[in-house]
C-alpha cells in the first residue's frame, strides 16, 4: 500500500489520551481522503444536529493520498467539522507544510473529540503523541504560538497549526493558521478548535510517504508538472501576480462586489490590485507551499507611511520586514467591499487576520455590512467608537483587532454578518449563504457563481464550483443561465474528488484535470482508479455532505441568495440592471443531481453512489 | 580538472521543497525530506529561501576529519562520497563540516551526504524555478573568504597584535 499511511490518530481531549487506529480502507477507497474521508468519518461519528461549539462536535484534520508526495501542489489538508459560522458541514482547506508533516509522522488523519478541561496543545513526533499544557500559550497570536511551541519542544523543524485569540474567544469565523500565513480559513473551524480548549497541533514527521508504484507515480507526477509549467496561469501568471491577477478582469465585467455588494465595480481597483502591490515596492517576492510549482503566495510589507498611519496594538514587529498576503479574496473583502483603497490598510488588516486567526473574507464582508448599517444610521459613532465609514482604513484596521479580542462593537462583529445584521433588524444586509459570507464574485453578473454559492455545502464559497473560470476567462456567456446547472455540478464533483480528496490544491485545475490526477492516485495507492471512479467519488462526497446538511436541518429554502442578489441590480457598470436568476437554474440543478424537488437525493441516486444504507 | 558542480541561486527559490522531495526519493525510495541531503531553510521574515547542500569543497574538512578515510573523491564527478563499508559511524565528519551538509543516519549508523547522484543530480532536475543548476565550474575553496572575514572580525576585537 502507498499514498495513505493507513493510520489515524484519535485524540480524546477529555480523557487526555491519543491512540493510533488503522484507517478504514474501504472508506479510503471510496472517499479517497481529505474532504471525502473526513466527511465519511464525521458522518459516521457525529450527530448532525450537534451544537458546533459543543464538546460532542468532532474536529477532523484529514490529508489525501497525494499529500506529502512530489505531485505538484500536494500540500493540502482539510479540516472537517460542523462549522461554527454555518451549522453546516464544513471542509476547510490549507496548504503550507503542516499536512505533509503529518503524513511524514505516519498519519492520514487526526480526529479530535471532546473538550479539554484547560488549554492544551497536541505534540506529535512520529509515533509519539502527547497532550501538553497550553496555559502559557493562551492569549498568544498564531505567530507567537508557533515560535513558543518550537522553543518548548526543542524541535526547530516542528510545524504548527494553531488558533489565535479569535479562536480562543469563539469568533464565529475564526480560522486555524499554520506556517504563519496559511489557513484553514472558512466557516469557523478555529472557533470549534477553541471550544475544545485546543490551542495548537505541532507535528514533526521523519518517516516519509511511500507510493505503491514508484516508477508510474514519478512519470505521472512529472507529466503533471510539465503541464503546469507550460500553462500560462500555473506556469507564470500566478507566480508573477498572485491570485490578485483576477481582480482587474472581474472588475471589468462589473462583478467586483463593492461596498457590501451595492455596486459591481470599485473605483479604487487600480490602487489595490497586483500592479499597485508591485509598483509600490510592497511586494518583496513570491512563495510556494510544500511541493507547489505555482508559488502564488505574496510576500509583502507595509510602507513606512502606512505603518505610521494606523494605530495597531497587536505585535507588528515583523510587518516592515515581510509577511504574507493579500490574495485576491482578501484584497477584495478588506478592500473593495469595504470601499477601502489604501493598500497599506488592506495589508495590515490581512496580517492581523493571520496573526489573530480569522478568515479575512468573512471579516471583510462583516465589516462591510457594519459599514452599511452605519451609513443608514443603525450603528453610530458612539456605539462603535469610530465612524464606520466605507473607505476608512482606520475603521477597517480597528474593527479587525476589536473583533478578534471581542472588544466593544467587535464583540458583535465576531458573530459574523448574518447574526450581526439580524440582531440590528436588517437581515437583508447579510451578503452570504447559509451563514457564510460571500467571496469576491458578484452572482448578479456571473450567473453560474450564484448557483454555486446557493448549493455549496459549506455555505457561500468560490472554490466549490468556480464557474467564473468559464464565464470570464472562458467561452461561456456569463449573463446566461443555460448550461450553468450542468457546469456547476460538474465542477463540484470534479473538485471534490480530484483535488479536495486527493490532497491537491485546487489551483492546479487550469492545467491539470482528472485525466492527469487519476494516474497519480492509482500509482500512489495501488488501486486501479479510473477517471470515472474518481468523478463518482466526487459526486459521492458532495451527496454525503448534502445528506449531512439535510439531517442538520437545512432544506431547499436554504439554497438561496440574499434579496439584494435576486432583486436589486447594480446601478451602473457592465452588469447594471442584472440580478441573479437562480430560479431558472436551481430546479434543473436538482434534476441533474438526481434529487427531488425539495433538494433531497433520491433513493435511486443514493443507491448508485453506494450511500443507500446511510 | 573542472567538474560540474551544483550552483544554487537563492533569489530564484520559492521554498517549494521539490528538491528535498526528489533528493530523499533517490536516497530512500520514499518522499522523506528528513533524509534529504539538500535542505531549504525558509527565512520568512527576511523574505528569503535558502537551499543548501554540500559544496564539494576544494579543501573538504569532512575528509580531513574522518579517522578511517571513509570519504573519497569520485573521479568522474568530483563528488566527495561516503564509503559505507568503511564508515564506522563516529560522526566526526558531521561535526567538522562548517555547513552542516553531511549527516548521520541513526538507522544505518553511517554518515551520508550529497554524491551528486552519480552525475545527474535529482534536485537540479526537480527544481521548477531553475534555482539549482548543475554546471561546470572550478572547485572553489569556499572557506577562504569566510575565514578571512571571521579572522578580520577577530582581529578587530582582540586588537591587531592579539592574533
Ligand atoms: S526545488 Fe528549487 S525552488 Fe523549490 S525549494 Fe528547492 S531550490 Fe527552492
XYZ file of C-alpha atoms and ligand atoms in Angstrom:
785
model
C 0.000 0.000 0.000
C 1.069 3.561 -0.562
C -0.291 7.065 -0.691
C -2.163 6.553 2.551
C -0.163 5.806 5.673
C -3.058 3.591 6.799
C -3.203 5.098 10.271
C -5.135 7.789 12.048
C -4.618 9.394 15.417
C -7.659 9.686 17.665
C -7.351 12.321 20.361
C -9.773 12.264 23.277
C -9.260 15.611 24.952
C -11.496 14.900 27.943
C -9.543 11.764 28.782
C -6.227 13.313 27.746
C -5.441 10.350 25.512
C -4.173 9.908 21.974
C -4.452 6.491 20.328
C -3.475 5.145 16.937
C -6.092 3.373 14.822
C -5.943 1.661 11.471
C -7.641 3.618 8.705
C -10.913 2.209 7.379
C -9.582 1.167 3.986
C -12.995 0.590 2.407
C -13.877 4.176 3.136
C -10.448 5.284 1.993
C -11.012 3.625 -1.376
C -14.488 5.113 -1.835
C -13.881 8.587 -0.393
C -10.143 8.827 -1.230
C -9.063 11.143 1.578
C -9.071 14.790 2.705
C -12.512 16.290 2.328
C -14.133 12.980 1.392
C -12.686 10.686 4.021
C -13.016 13.339 6.708
C -16.696 13.761 5.853
C -17.237 9.995 5.948
C -15.827 9.752 9.456
C -17.740 12.812 10.642
C -20.927 11.349 9.207
C -20.377 8.056 10.992
C -19.378 9.510 14.324
C -21.287 12.742 14.924
C -24.953 13.674 15.140
C -25.564 16.394 12.521
C -27.809 18.254 14.971
C -24.973 18.732 17.450
C -24.144 22.298 18.538
C -20.984 23.260 16.620
C -19.295 24.508 19.767
C -20.413 21.607 21.975
C -17.930 19.006 23.166
C -19.786 16.396 21.071
C -18.771 18.030 17.796
C -15.607 16.490 16.369
C -12.747 18.227 14.638
C -11.071 16.211 11.898
C -7.783 17.015 10.171
C -7.525 14.939 7.004
C -4.825 14.663 4.356
C -5.121 12.928 0.990
C -3.083 10.167 -0.639
C -1.110 12.747 -2.639
C -0.330 14.977 0.360
C 3.384 14.849 1.041
C 4.334 13.414 -2.340
C 6.059 15.368 -5.085
C 2.832 15.762 -7.061
C 2.693 19.493 -7.808
C 0.752 21.217 -5.014
C 0.324 18.036 -2.980
C 0.395 20.014 0.242
C -3.165 20.145 1.375
C -5.046 19.105 4.455
C -8.726 19.593 5.185
C -10.387 20.470 8.445
C -13.769 18.758 8.558
C -16.304 19.579 11.267
C -19.646 21.231 11.848
C -18.885 24.888 11.147
C -19.322 27.404 13.946
C -20.343 30.047 11.412
C -22.769 27.964 9.398
C -24.007 24.961 11.323
C -23.364 23.054 8.092
C -20.651 20.508 7.450
C -17.500 22.352 6.583
C -14.344 21.309 4.822
C -11.740 23.983 5.223
C -8.512 23.604 3.291
C -4.968 24.723 3.995
C -1.548 24.405 2.369
C 1.898 25.198 3.706
C 3.854 22.380 5.325
C 1.571 21.044 8.037
C -0.364 18.392 6.063
C 2.783 16.788 4.600
C 4.464 16.832 8.017
C 1.502 14.918 9.484
C 1.866 12.298 6.758
C 5.611 12.076 7.378
C 4.840 11.382 11.031
C 2.739 8.443 9.899
C -0.906 9.581 9.959
C -3.525 10.284 7.329
C -5.892 11.951 9.761
C -6.384 13.238 13.280
C -9.813 13.020 14.888
C -10.147 15.351 17.854
C -13.038 14.687 20.194
C -14.330 16.060 23.483
C -13.077 19.115 25.297
C -10.032 19.579 27.471
C -10.600 20.913 30.970
C -7.942 23.565 30.432
C -5.962 24.839 27.433
C -3.758 22.188 25.859
C -1.815 21.556 22.691
C -1.004 18.335 20.909
C 2.621 17.498 20.128
C 3.304 14.732 17.633
C 6.819 13.475 16.900
C 6.479 10.406 14.678
C 4.861 7.717 16.822
C 4.869 9.798 19.990
C 1.778 11.898 20.602
C 1.477 13.944 23.744
C -1.163 16.301 25.083
C 0.621 19.210 26.748
C -0.378 22.168 28.838
C -1.042 25.352 26.842
C -1.796 27.687 29.724
C 1.235 29.778 28.848
C 0.175 29.975 25.203
C -3.423 31.077 25.714
C -3.849 34.652 24.525
C -0.877 34.446 22.200
C -1.169 35.168 18.488
C -0.679 32.348 15.997
C 2.794 33.629 15.125
C 3.869 33.819 18.753
C 2.392 30.374 19.373
C 4.434 28.774 16.588
C 7.684 30.177 17.945
C 6.842 29.374 21.555
C 5.981 25.743 20.822
C 9.101 25.143 18.733
C 11.145 26.516 21.580
C 9.328 24.495 24.217
C 9.606 21.143 22.436
C 13.120 21.956 21.273
C 12.500 20.889 17.686
C 13.104 23.732 15.231
C 11.563 21.748 12.360
C 8.211 21.255 14.114
C 5.294 22.567 12.036
C 2.467 24.174 13.972
C -1.231 24.704 13.250
C -2.826 26.915 15.867
C -5.632 29.259 16.743
C -5.155 32.860 17.759
C -7.058 34.989 20.247
C -10.044 34.911 17.859
C -10.383 31.128 18.034
C -9.988 31.193 21.804
C -12.794 33.750 22.020
C -15.011 31.700 19.700
C -15.190 34.319 16.966
C -17.608 32.604 14.586
C -15.241 32.877 11.623
C -12.003 32.127 13.443
C -9.607 30.032 11.393
C -6.724 27.633 12.008
C -3.361 29.006 10.896
C -0.235 27.037 10.019
C 3.164 28.255 8.813
C 2.143 31.764 9.913
C 0.279 32.656 6.756
C -1.587 29.534 5.577
C -5.045 28.933 6.944
C -7.933 26.528 7.041
C -9.888 29.673 6.687
C -13.592 29.369 6.329
C -16.702 28.502 8.356
C -15.210 28.970 11.810
C -13.128 25.828 12.209
C -10.899 27.848 14.574
C -13.841 28.512 16.880
C -14.539 24.771 17.059
C -10.890 24.223 17.980
C -11.155 26.978 20.591
C -14.292 25.441 22.055
C -12.244 22.300 22.676
C -9.554 24.261 24.524
C -7.089 23.044 21.920
C -4.592 25.800 21.166
C -2.400 24.037 18.615
C -1.231 20.851 16.985
C 2.525 20.725 16.426
C 3.995 17.975 14.256
C 7.394 16.709 13.282
C 7.488 13.685 10.991
C 10.630 11.988 9.760
C 9.320 8.839 8.148
C 8.154 9.934 4.754
C 5.447 8.786 2.395
C 5.646 5.755 0.142
C 3.868 5.180 -3.134
C 2.762 1.776 -4.386
C 4.279 2.018 -7.851
C 7.189 4.479 -7.742
C 8.014 4.432 -11.436
C 4.437 5.006 -12.589
C 3.968 7.603 -9.899
C 7.032 9.620 -10.850
C 6.013 9.520 -14.503
C 2.520 10.771 -13.721
C 3.772 13.431 -11.329
C 6.359 14.647 -13.817
C 3.790 14.791 -16.610
C 1.580 16.913 -14.371
C 4.471 19.185 -13.500
C 5.308 19.669 -17.175
C 1.710 20.600 -17.988
C 1.654 23.089 -15.166
C 4.914 24.679 -16.262
C 3.514 25.236 -19.767
C 0.172 26.675 -18.671
C 0.070 30.500 -18.565
C -1.754 30.622 -15.204
C 0.099 27.941 -13.247
C 3.353 28.376 -15.152
C 3.882 32.104 -14.719
C 0.749 34.204 -14.177
C 0.084 33.298 -10.560
C 3.792 33.387 -9.705
C 4.112 36.933 -11.041
C 0.821 38.457 -9.966
C -0.656 36.032 -7.447
C -4.383 35.431 -7.401
C -4.663 39.234 -7.482
C -4.375 38.820 -11.252
C -8.089 38.055 -11.108
C -9.138 41.455 -9.825
C -8.970 43.565 -12.994
C -10.905 41.181 -15.257
C -13.624 40.680 -12.643
C -13.949 44.419 -12.144
C -14.088 44.918 -15.906
C -17.211 42.768 -16.213
C -18.813 44.582 -13.299
C -18.707 41.636 -10.917
C -16.368 43.014 -8.247
C -18.731 43.412 -5.282
C -18.246 46.846 -3.789
C -19.459 48.446 -0.538
C -21.313 45.438 0.781
C -22.368 44.414 -2.710
C -24.152 47.658 -3.502
C -22.064 48.102 -6.653
C -20.285 45.828 -9.081
C -17.234 47.946 -9.757
C -14.720 49.639 -7.495
C -13.194 52.958 -8.490
C -10.104 52.237 -6.381
C -9.294 48.967 -8.121
C -6.012 50.239 -9.547
C -4.770 51.137 -6.082
C -5.400 47.712 -4.550
C -4.517 45.356 -7.399
C -1.464 43.355 -8.431
C 0.143 46.267 -10.279
C -0.001 48.578 -7.290
C 1.425 45.921 -4.996
C 4.464 45.597 -7.195
C 4.983 49.226 -8.149
C 4.696 50.482 -4.595
C 7.509 48.181 -3.505
C 5.211 46.348 -1.097
C 5.705 43.068 -2.952
C 9.016 41.515 -1.924
C 8.854 38.108 -3.561
C 6.574 35.154 -4.201
C 6.429 31.973 -2.200
C 5.326 28.375 -2.611
C 3.560 25.949 -0.322
C 5.088 22.489 0.077
C 5.601 20.760 -3.298
C 3.961 23.680 -5.089
C 5.271 24.567 -8.525
C 2.959 27.592 -8.898
C 4.152 29.789 -5.991
C 1.260 32.261 -5.897
C 1.955 33.398 -2.314
C 2.616 37.129 -1.929
C 5.403 38.056 0.433
C 4.861 41.703 1.229
C 5.409 44.517 3.686
C 3.612 47.705 4.547
C 5.200 51.024 3.649
C 6.608 53.231 6.360
C 3.842 55.780 5.826
C 1.226 53.063 6.141
C 2.688 51.706 9.333
C 2.652 55.208 10.793
C -0.877 55.987 9.650
C -2.772 53.345 11.621
C -2.853 52.509 15.280
C -2.472 48.819 15.983
C -1.971 47.109 19.306
C -1.064 43.595 18.188
C 2.642 42.894 17.703
C 3.745 44.428 14.460
C 7.453 43.987 14.634
C 7.602 41.866 11.512
C 5.388 43.837 9.231
C 8.000 46.238 7.955
C 10.144 43.222 7.090
C 7.981 40.567 5.481
C 4.597 38.967 5.981
C 2.181 37.379 3.529
C -0.867 38.467 1.627
C -3.070 39.647 0.178
C -4.700 37.058 -2.022
C -7.348 38.325 -4.405
C -10.110 37.371 -1.983
C -8.636 39.357 0.903
C -7.701 42.353 -1.187
C -11.333 42.408 -2.264
C -13.083 41.708 1.050
C -10.941 44.103 3.089
C -10.616 46.482 0.120
C -13.384 46.906 -2.435
C -16.172 45.502 -0.294
C -15.328 47.972 2.471
C -14.607 50.693 -0.091
C -11.006 50.876 1.151
C -8.398 51.784 -1.438
C -5.360 52.187 0.805
C -3.275 49.093 0.185
C -1.390 49.528 3.462
C -4.659 49.323 5.409
C -5.578 46.151 3.496
C -2.182 44.601 4.154
C -2.318 45.432 7.844
C -5.860 44.087 8.180
C -4.758 40.950 6.313
C -1.706 40.417 8.537
C -3.871 40.985 11.609
C -6.314 38.332 10.421
C -3.456 35.841 10.020
C -1.881 36.726 13.309
C -5.090 36.814 15.338
C -6.569 33.828 13.469
C -9.608 34.980 11.492
C -10.947 34.406 7.994
C -10.333 37.674 6.113
C -13.215 37.029 3.704
C -15.835 36.815 6.443
C -14.104 39.596 8.380
C -14.195 41.990 5.431
C -17.778 41.229 4.465
C -18.905 41.564 8.084
C -17.207 44.950 8.384
C -18.812 45.933 5.063
C -22.238 45.045 6.469
C -21.481 47.094 9.588
C -20.413 49.998 7.386
C -23.700 49.891 5.529
C -25.535 49.799 8.856
C -23.525 52.867 9.869
C -24.426 54.571 6.590
C -28.064 54.024 7.409
C -27.716 55.343 10.916
C -28.381 51.988 12.573
C -24.877 51.881 14.000
C -23.468 55.112 15.391
C -20.065 56.531 16.154
C -20.935 56.476 19.846
C -21.665 52.774 19.739
C -18.700 51.803 17.548
C -16.084 54.153 18.986
C -15.216 55.260 15.459
C -17.069 56.430 12.357
C -17.546 53.176 10.448
C -17.460 54.861 7.050
C -16.984 52.978 3.810
C -13.457 53.721 2.693
C -11.973 54.286 6.139
C -8.747 52.324 6.518
C -8.605 53.333 10.180
C -12.051 51.845 10.813
C -11.080 48.659 8.950
C -7.912 48.056 10.943
C -9.565 48.987 14.245
C -12.503 46.645 13.642
C -10.267 43.678 12.803
C -8.458 43.982 16.122
C -11.635 44.686 18.089
C -13.307 41.617 16.589
C -10.510 39.180 17.390
C -10.427 40.269 21.023
C -14.222 40.794 21.111
C -13.784 44.353 22.345
C -16.659 46.850 22.135
C -18.621 46.583 18.897
C -16.120 43.917 17.866
C -17.963 41.521 20.136
C -20.953 41.782 17.788
C -18.918 41.650 14.577
C -17.392 38.457 15.943
C -20.743 36.752 15.392
C -20.473 37.235 11.617
C -22.581 39.291 9.237
C -25.695 37.102 9.356
C -26.120 37.346 13.121
C -24.997 40.990 13.238
C -27.490 42.192 10.642
C -30.309 40.092 12.087
C -29.706 41.442 15.575
C -29.818 45.001 14.294
C -33.044 44.384 12.406
C -31.610 44.312 8.865
C -31.126 40.675 7.907
C -31.362 41.699 4.249
C -27.923 43.305 4.539
C -26.183 39.968 5.130
C -24.293 39.068 1.962
C -23.848 35.335 2.031
C -25.420 31.891 2.046
C -26.074 29.502 4.959
C -24.455 31.947 7.339
C -21.210 32.178 5.396
C -20.207 35.468 3.792
C -19.764 35.715 0.013
C -16.393 35.623 -1.667
C -15.289 38.037 -4.398
C -17.548 37.322 -7.370
C -20.897 39.080 -7.763
C -23.551 36.488 -8.635
C -25.623 39.123 -10.432
C -23.007 39.492 -13.145
C -21.894 35.857 -13.091
C -24.966 33.631 -13.138
C -23.080 30.416 -12.512
C -21.401 31.713 -9.357
C -24.844 32.364 -7.859
C -25.896 28.763 -8.325
C -22.554 27.598 -6.957
C -22.924 29.774 -3.851
C -26.512 28.690 -3.241
C -25.693 24.983 -3.468
C -22.248 24.841 -1.866
C -22.435 22.502 1.094
C -20.340 24.727 3.330
C -22.163 27.976 2.583
C -21.128 30.605 0.045
C -17.824 29.536 -1.495
C -15.964 30.244 -4.720
C -13.856 27.092 -4.567
C -16.613 24.524 -4.805
C -17.741 25.475 -8.318
C -15.579 28.154 -9.880
C -17.805 28.895 -12.871
C -16.117 32.292 -13.245
C -13.316 30.410 -14.984
C -15.669 29.640 -17.880
C -17.763 32.803 -17.541
C -14.973 35.385 -17.508
C -11.877 33.617 -18.790
C -13.606 31.044 -20.986
C -16.277 30.961 -23.626
C -19.490 30.792 -21.622
C -21.907 33.718 -21.567
C -21.723 34.996 -18.015
C -25.198 36.506 -18.209
C -26.930 33.331 -19.414
C -28.396 30.678 -17.146
C -28.393 27.881 -19.743
C -25.833 25.201 -19.053
C -24.928 26.611 -15.649
C -26.594 23.790 -13.713
C -24.544 21.246 -15.669
C -21.354 23.271 -15.266
C -21.893 23.727 -11.542
C -22.498 20.040 -10.918
C -19.506 19.073 -12.993
C -17.164 21.466 -11.196
C -18.487 20.493 -7.762
C -17.932 16.785 -8.373
C -14.582 17.190 -10.102
C -13.233 19.439 -7.382
C -14.375 17.194 -4.551
C -12.762 14.013 -5.847
C -9.829 15.131 -7.942
C -8.353 17.880 -5.768
C -10.014 18.191 -2.356
C -9.979 14.473 -1.561
C -6.638 13.714 -3.218
C -4.746 16.350 -1.233
C -4.008 18.694 -4.132
C -4.519 22.433 -4.267
C -7.469 23.261 -6.492
C -5.362 25.937 -8.206
C -3.784 23.211 -10.322
C -7.080 22.929 -12.201
C -6.289 25.276 -15.066
C -3.536 22.878 -16.163
C -4.193 19.527 -14.559
C -7.541 17.701 -14.585
C -8.902 14.285 -13.638
C -7.094 12.612 -16.540
C -3.782 13.790 -15.130
C -4.510 13.256 -11.447
C -6.066 9.790 -11.657
C -2.819 8.088 -12.782
C -1.090 9.677 -9.782
C -3.788 8.431 -7.441
C -3.655 4.947 -8.923
C 0.130 4.716 -8.773
C 0.270 6.145 -5.252
C -2.382 3.879 -3.756
C -2.048 0.764 -5.882
C -5.795 0.884 -6.558
C -6.649 0.862 -10.256
C -8.752 4.019 -10.104
C -10.291 5.185 -13.365
C -11.381 8.723 -14.186
C -14.972 7.559 -13.763
C -14.222 6.163 -10.302
C -12.763 9.435 -9.120
C -15.536 11.586 -10.590
C -18.041 9.236 -8.982
C -16.201 9.580 -5.683
C -16.542 13.357 -6.050
C -20.277 13.021 -6.582
C -20.468 10.642 -3.606
C -18.691 13.188 -1.405
C -20.958 16.030 -2.487
C -24.058 13.930 -1.801
C -22.773 12.745 1.569
C -22.245 16.356 2.645
C -25.722 17.166 1.386
C -27.218 14.330 3.445
C -25.412 15.633 6.496
C -26.829 19.131 5.983
C -30.369 17.832 5.468
C -30.082 15.937 8.733
C -28.711 19.032 10.409
C -31.967 20.749 9.486
C -31.171 22.576 6.259
C -33.789 22.454 3.493
C -34.152 23.604 -0.105
C -35.140 27.010 1.303
C -31.528 27.498 2.372
C -30.298 27.062 -1.216
C -30.856 30.708 -1.903
C -29.218 34.115 -2.169
C -29.819 37.384 -0.318
C -32.661 39.551 -1.685
C -30.131 42.098 -2.966
C -28.743 39.471 -5.352
C -32.185 38.372 -6.507
C -33.906 41.708 -6.952
C -31.558 44.697 -6.598
C -29.379 45.154 -9.685
C -26.063 47.034 -9.577
C -26.860 50.633 -10.548
C -24.052 51.032 -13.078
C -21.299 49.254 -14.952
C -21.325 46.283 -17.330
C -23.608 44.276 -15.008
C -26.063 47.145 -14.472
C -29.672 46.001 -14.449
C -28.787 42.353 -13.815
C -29.892 40.151 -10.954
C -29.261 36.506 -10.211
C -31.828 34.298 -11.955
C -31.326 31.471 -9.513
C -34.886 30.201 -10.036
C -34.017 29.420 -13.661
C -31.100 27.224 -12.643
C -31.923 25.566 -9.340
C -34.711 23.151 -10.462
C -32.552 21.987 -13.349
C -29.646 21.534 -10.940
C -31.716 19.371 -8.583
C -32.902 17.340 -11.544
C -29.477 16.514 -12.959
C -28.219 15.808 -9.454
C -30.874 13.108 -9.114
C -32.517 14.999 -6.258
C -36.227 15.578 -5.708
C -37.897 18.998 -5.891
C -37.008 19.571 -2.241
C -33.336 19.035 -2.977
C -33.175 15.604 -1.351
C -31.099 12.883 -3.030
C -33.467 10.178 -4.324
C -33.056 6.597 -3.104
C -32.002 5.653 -6.629
C -29.210 8.225 -6.608
C -28.025 7.146 -3.174
C -28.004 3.516 -4.275
C -25.998 4.425 -7.361
C -23.408 6.124 -5.166
C -23.233 3.333 -2.621
C -24.832 5.559 0.021
C -28.144 3.677 0.254
C -27.544 2.487 3.794
C -26.953 5.990 5.169
C 40.151 19.267 -13.577
C 36.936 21.255 -13.667
C 33.868 19.281 -12.679
C 30.232 20.089 -12.886
C 29.009 21.362 -9.540
C 25.718 22.434 -8.058
C 25.259 26.164 -8.342
C 22.450 27.496 -6.185
C 20.699 30.784 -6.862
C 18.703 31.512 -3.712
C 16.915 34.527 -5.232
C 15.042 32.153 -7.526
C 13.949 29.755 -4.806
C 10.276 29.793 -3.775
C 10.667 27.334 -0.907
C 8.654 24.587 -2.589
C 10.775 21.672 -1.333
C 10.599 19.813 -4.647
C 14.382 19.461 -4.364
C 14.136 17.862 -0.921
C 11.415 15.518 -2.159
C 13.454 14.433 -5.168
C 16.653 14.044 -3.154
C 15.035 11.961 -0.455
C 13.352 9.780 -3.055
C 16.753 8.992 -4.548
C 18.135 8.102 -1.107
C 15.267 6.069 0.302
C 12.624 5.426 -2.352
C 10.227 7.480 -0.234
C 9.188 11.096 -0.111
C 11.046 11.796 3.090
C 12.555 15.273 3.433
C 14.153 14.326 6.763
C 16.576 12.196 4.740
C 17.297 14.768 2.051
C 20.878 15.981 1.771
C 19.759 19.226 0.209
C 17.904 21.381 2.705
C 15.916 24.520 2.199
C 15.761 26.984 5.010
C 12.860 29.414 4.909
C 13.917 32.750 6.331
C 10.354 34.013 6.357
C 10.934 37.363 7.979
C 13.698 38.112 5.511
C 11.576 37.003 2.528
C 14.450 34.720 1.619
C 14.614 30.985 0.980
C 17.971 29.335 1.096
C 18.624 25.906 -0.379
C 21.949 24.490 0.736
C 23.809 21.268 0.180
C 27.371 20.011 0.090
C 29.612 22.412 -1.834
C 32.062 19.621 -2.563
C 34.681 21.927 -1.028
C 38.132 22.020 -2.536
C 39.538 21.547 0.920
C 36.975 19.150 2.382
C 37.024 19.229 6.158
C 34.834 16.142 6.409
C 37.543 14.162 4.591
C 40.251 15.581 6.792
C 38.319 14.762 9.930
C 37.422 11.169 9.039
C 39.703 8.868 11.073
C 39.219 5.855 8.783
C 39.375 7.522 5.356
C 35.766 6.672 4.597
C 35.242 9.775 2.462
C 36.708 9.589 -1.008
C 36.560 11.586 -4.209
C 34.657 10.081 -7.110
C 37.000 10.713 -10.065
C 34.118 11.006 -12.573
C 32.032 13.583 -10.788
C 34.451 15.110 -8.325
C 31.960 14.421 -5.551
C 33.138 13.588 -2.075
C 31.364 10.360 -1.268
C 30.950 8.294 1.869
C 32.203 4.728 1.504
C 29.559 2.918 3.522
C 31.623 -0.228 4.128
C 34.421 1.826 5.607
C 32.390 4.342 7.616
C 32.312 3.450 11.323
C 29.579 5.968 12.140
C 31.639 8.106 14.516
C 30.022 11.352 13.252
C 33.268 13.334 13.331
C 32.656 14.444 9.747
C 29.273 15.928 10.699
C 30.981 17.996 13.357
C 33.794 19.046 11.053
C 31.581 20.257 8.214
C 31.110 24.017 8.624
C 27.906 23.970 6.547
C 26.076 21.115 8.226
C 25.694 19.281 4.942
C 26.924 15.854 5.958
C 24.520 13.879 8.121
C 24.324 10.854 10.373
C 21.646 8.231 9.788
C 20.698 6.578 13.085
C 19.125 3.631 11.242
C 22.172 2.612 9.198
C 24.616 4.122 11.724
C 26.529 5.658 8.817
C 27.232 9.152 7.569
C 25.528 10.285 4.383
C 25.931 13.268 2.102
C 25.382 14.560 -1.417
C 27.129 12.453 -4.052
C 25.818 14.473 -6.991
C 23.612 11.478 -7.911
C 26.489 9.999 -9.924
C 26.437 12.996 -12.231
C 22.700 13.624 -12.668
C 21.517 15.452 -9.549
C 17.825 14.896 -8.888
C 17.402 18.210 -7.078
C 18.534 20.226 -10.080
C 16.123 18.304 -12.283
C 13.255 18.778 -9.869
C 13.597 22.487 -9.189
C 10.781 24.276 -11.031
C 12.411 27.702 -10.920
C 15.965 26.990 -12.035
C 17.359 27.822 -8.620
C 19.655 24.784 -8.721
C 21.972 24.415 -11.688
C 24.473 21.680 -12.405
C 27.284 23.474 -14.143
C 30.929 23.207 -14.851
C 32.954 25.322 -12.517
C 36.271 25.080 -10.787
C 36.294 23.568 -7.326
C 36.220 26.571 -5.087
C 37.729 26.918 -1.698
C 34.503 28.181 -0.189
C 36.083 28.538 3.201
C 38.800 31.031 2.296
C 36.702 34.217 2.076
C 34.720 33.145 5.093
C 37.714 32.511 7.285
C 39.247 35.791 6.134
C 36.098 37.554 7.296
C 35.978 35.802 10.607
C 39.640 36.410 11.156
C 39.388 40.112 10.492
C 36.468 40.317 12.928
C 38.572 38.528 15.479
C 41.397 40.947 14.982
C 39.077 43.882 15.488
C 38.067 42.520 18.842
C 41.401 41.432 20.226
C 43.500 44.108 18.531
C 45.986 43.692 15.701
C 48.687 42.312 17.913
C 46.499 39.720 19.545
C 46.397 37.131 16.791
S 13.134 22.967 -5.771
Fe 14.085 24.919 -6.277
S 12.526 26.452 -5.782
Fe 11.892 24.547 -4.767
S 12.795 24.709 -2.712
Fe 14.297 23.603 -3.937
S 15.677 25.197 -4.720
Fe 13.845 26.234 -3.949
